[in-house]
CSV table of C-alpha atoms in Angstrom, one decimal:
chain,number,residue,atom,x,y,z
Z,27,MET,CA,-4.1,11.9,-4.7
Z,28,ARG,CA,-1.9,14.2,-3.0
Z,29,ARG,CA,-4.7,15.5,-0.6
Z,30,GLY,CA,-5.9,12.0,0.2
Z,31,ILE,CA,-2.3,11.0,1.2
Z,32,VAL,CA,-2.1,14.4,3.0
Z,33,ALA,CA,-5.1,14.0,4.6
Z,34,VAL,CA,-4.5,10.5,5.8
Z,35,ALA,CA,-1.2,11.7,7.0
Z,36,GLY,CA,-2.7,14.6,8.9
Z,37,VAL,CA,-4.7,12.3,10.9
Z,38,VAL,CA,-2.0,10.0,11.7
Z,39,ALA,CA,0.0,13.1,12.8
Z,40,ALA,CA,-3.2,14.6,15.1
Z,41,VAL,CA,-4.1,11.2,16.6
Z,42,GLY,CA,0.0,10.7,17.3
Z,43,LEU,CA,0.1,14.2,19.0
Z,44,LEU,CA,-2.8,13.6,21.0
Z,45,SER,CA,-2.1,10.2,22.2
Z,46,GLY,CA,1.7,10.3,22.6
Z,47,CYS,CA,2.3,7.8,19.8
Z,48,GLY,CA,1.8,7.3,16.1
Z,49,ALA,CA,-0.1,4.6,14.2
Z,50,GLU,CA,2.2,1.6,13.7
Z,51,ASP,CA,3.1,0.6,10.3
Z,52,LEU,CA,2.3,-2.9,9.6
Z,53,PRO,CA,3.1,-5.7,6.8
Z,54,LEU,CA,-0.4,-6.3,5.5
Z,55,VAL,CA,0.1,-5.5,1.9
Z,56,ALA,CA,2.6,-7.4,-0.5
Z,57,VAL,CA,3.1,-7.1,-4.3
Z,58,ARG,CA,4.3,-10.0,-6.2
Z,59,VAL,CA,4.7,-10.4,-10.1
Z,60,ASP,CA,2.4,-13.1,-11.8
Z,61,ASP,CA,4.0,-15.5,-14.6
Z,62,ALA,CA,3.1,-12.9,-17.6
Z,63,GLY,CA,5.5,-10.3,-15.5
Z,64,ALA,CA,2.8,-8.0,-14.4
Z,65,ALA,CA,2.7,-6.6,-10.6
Z,66,GLU,CA,-0.1,-7.9,-8.4
Z,67,VAL,CA,-1.2,-6.7,-4.8
Z,68,VAL,CA,-1.8,-9.0,-2.0
Z,69,LEU,CA,-4.2,-7.3,0.5
Z,70,ARG,CA,-4.5,-8.6,4.1
Z,71,PRO,CA,-6.3,-6.6,6.3
Z,72,CYS,CA,-7.1,-7.2,9.9
Z,73,GLY,CA,-10.3,-8.8,10.5
Z,74,ASN,CA,-13.2,-6.9,10.0
Z,75,ASP,CA,-11.7,-3.6,10.6
Z,76,ARG,CA,-12.8,-0.3,8.6
Z,77,VAL,CA,-9.8,1.1,6.7
Z,78,LEU,CA,-9.4,4.3,4.8
Z,79,GLY,CA,-8.1,4.0,1.3
Z,80,PRO,CA,-5.9,1.9,0.0
Z,81,SER,CA,-3.9,4.2,-2.4
Z,82,LEU,CA,-1.1,3.7,-4.6
Z,83,GLU,CA,1.9,6.5,-4.9
Z,84,GLY,CA,4.6,6.5,-7.3
Z,85,VAL,CA,7.1,9.1,-7.2
Z,86,PRO,CA,10.6,9.4,-8.6
Z,87,SER,CA,13.3,7.7,-6.3
Z,88,ASP,CA,15.5,10.4,-5.4
Z,89,ARG,CA,12.3,12.6,-4.0
Z,90,PHE,CA,10.8,9.3,-2.0
Z,91,GLY,CA,10.7,10.1,1.5
Z,92,GLN,CA,11.0,13.9,1.3
Z,93,GLU,CA,8.7,16.4,2.9
Z,94,ASP,CA,7.2,17.4,-0.4
Z,95,PRO,CA,8.2,14.5,-3.0
Z,96,GLY,CA,6.1,16.4,-5.7
Z,97,ARG,CA,2.8,15.0,-7.1
Z,98,ASN,CA,1.8,11.3,-7.9
Z,99,VAL,CA,2.7,10.3,-11.3
Z,100,SER,CA,2.0,6.7,-11.2
Z,101,GLY,CA,-0.8,5.4,-9.1
Z,102,TRP,CA,-4.5,5.4,-7.9
Z,103,GLU,CA,-6.7,6.6,-4.8
Z,104,ALA,CA,-9.5,4.8,-3.5
Z,105,PRO,CA,-11.3,7.4,-1.3
Z,106,GLY,CA,-13.5,6.8,1.4
Z,107,SER,CA,-14.0,4.1,4.4
Z,108,ARG,CA,-14.6,0.4,3.3
Z,109,ARG,CA,-14.2,-3.0,4.8
Z,110,PRO,CA,-12.0,-4.8,2.6
Z,111,VAL,CA,-11.4,-8.5,2.7
Z,112,ASP,CA,-8.6,-10.4,1.8
Z,113,ALA,CA,-8.0,-9.7,-1.9
Z,114,GLU,CA,-5.5,-10.0,-4.6
Z,115,PHE,CA,-5.6,-8.3,-7.9
Z,116,PRO,CA,-3.3,-6.6,-10.5
Z,117,LEU,CA,-1.6,-3.4,-9.3
Z,118,PHE,CA,-3.3,-1.1,-11.3
Z,119,SER,CA,-6.7,-2.5,-11.4
Z,120,PRO,CA,-8.0,-2.6,-7.8
Z,121,PRO,CA,-11.7,-4.0,-7.1
Z,122,GLY,CA,-14.3,-2.1,-9.0
Z,123,ALA,CA,-16.6,-1.7,-5.9
Z,124,TRP,CA,-13.7,0.7,-4.6
Z,125,HIS,CA,-14.3,3.3,-7.3
Z,126,VAL,CA,-10.6,3.9,-7.9
Z,127,LEU,CA,-9.4,7.3,-9.2
Z,128,PRO,CA,-6.6,6.9,-11.2
Z,129,VAL,CA,-3.5,9.3,-11.1
Z,130,GLY,CA,-1.1,9.7,-13.7
Z,131,GLU,CA,0.5,6.6,-15.9
Z,132,GLN,CA,-1.1,3.4,-15.0
Z,133,ARG,CA,2.1,1.3,-15.3
Z,134,LEU,CA,5.4,0.8,-13.1
Z,135,LEU,CA,7.9,3.4,-14.1
Z,136,SER,CA,11.8,2.7,-13.6
Z,137,GLY,CA,13.3,5.0,-11.3
Z,138,HIS,CA,10.2,5.5,-9.3
Z,139,THR,CA,9.6,4.4,-5.6
Z,140,TYR,CA,5.8,3.1,-4.9
Z,141,GLN,CA,3.9,2.8,-1.7
Z,142,LEU,CA,0.5,1.2,-1.5
Z,143,ALA,CA,-1.1,1.9,2.0
Z,144,PHE,CA,-4.5,2.0,3.7
Z,145,GLY,CA,-5.0,3.2,7.2
Z,146,LYS,CA,-7.4,1.9,10.1
Z,147,ASP,CA,-10.6,3.9,9.9
Z,148,GLU,CA,-11.3,4.6,13.7
Z,149,SER,CA,-11.0,7.1,16.3
Z,150,ASN,CA,-7.7,5.5,17.6
Z,151,TYR,CA,-6.1,5.1,14.1
Z,152,GLU,CA,-4.0,2.4,15.3
Z,153,TYR,CA,-2.2,0.9,12.2
Z,154,THR,CA,-1.4,1.6,8.7
Z,155,GLY,CA,-0.9,-1.3,6.5
Z,156,ILE,CA,2.0,-0.3,3.7
Z,157,VAL,CA,4.4,-1.8,1.1
Z,158,THR,CA,7.1,0.3,-0.3
Z,159,PHE,CA,8.8,-1.1,-3.4
Z,160,THR,CA,10.7,-0.3,-6.8
Z,161,THR,CA,10.8,-2.1,-9.8
Z,162,ALA,CA,14.1,-3.4,-9.0
Z,163,ASP,CA,13.0,-4.6,-6.1
Z,164,LEU,CA,10.0,-6.8,-8.2
Z,165,ALA,CA,12.7,-7.8,-10.3
Z,166,HIS,CA,14.5,-9.8,-8.1
Z,167,LEU,CA,11.7,-11.8,-6.9
Z,168,THR,CA,11.5,-15.5,-7.7
Z,169,PRO,CA,8.4,-17.6,-8.7
Z,170,GLY,CA,6.4,-17.7,-5.5
Z,171,GLN,CA,7.8,-14.8,-3.5
Z,172,VAL,CA,6.3,-11.4,-2.7
Z,173,TRP,CA,7.9,-8.1,-1.6
Z,174,ALA,CA,6.6,-7.1,2.0
Z,175,ASP,CA,8.3,-5.4,5.0
Z,176,ASP,CA,11.0,-4.4,3.0
Z,177,ARG,CA,12.3,-7.5,1.7
Z,178,ALA,CA,11.5,-10.6,-0.5
Z,179,MET,CA,9.7,-13.7,1.0
Z,180,SER,CA,7.4,-16.4,0.3
Z,181,LEU,CA,3.8,-15.9,0.1
Z,182,GLY,CA,3.2,-18.2,3.4
Z,183,GLU,CA,5.8,-16.2,5.1
Z,184,PHE,CA,3.9,-13.2,4.4
Z,185,GLU,CA,0.4,-14.6,5.2
Z,186,LYS,CA,2.0,-15.6,8.6
Z,187,LEU,CA,3.7,-12.2,9.2
Z,188,ALA,CA,0.3,-10.4,8.3
Z,189,GLU,CA,-1.6,-12.6,10.6
Z,190,ASP,CA,0.9,-12.2,13.4
Z,191,SER,CA,0.7,-8.4,12.8
Z,192,CYS,CA,-3.0,-8.0,13.7
């Protein structure tokens, strides 16, 4: 898993150095909580773009954002390139066609920060679809809300934000 994220980060860095700018982070992924309290993903890729991933990485919150946050302890990786469509699925059960590789515990861990991301798979690597969250972020959501772009919002607001971002 770590190698997959490092590879995506390496591609982003290389393209950024060559083009003078890096990939833009876009709010194309949200997380919500269903009626039973389980986390779900709301994925809204741009049009018919090919993407690398997605992947979910969970690391201790006190290490998140560090150059070497340690190994992923709770997540998954969907290696390779694909053309995903708008999708909604349980956080730890992505679509079977993605051939996901589970990493660590397949449940949300308190005190951990999670990041679900995918990158546009083209030579110019224009954007990364991304959401970062904790269990505390999800606990504060009210019915009908999602967590995206570092804040709570309605599903409708997220849909418009994602559409406008593309």
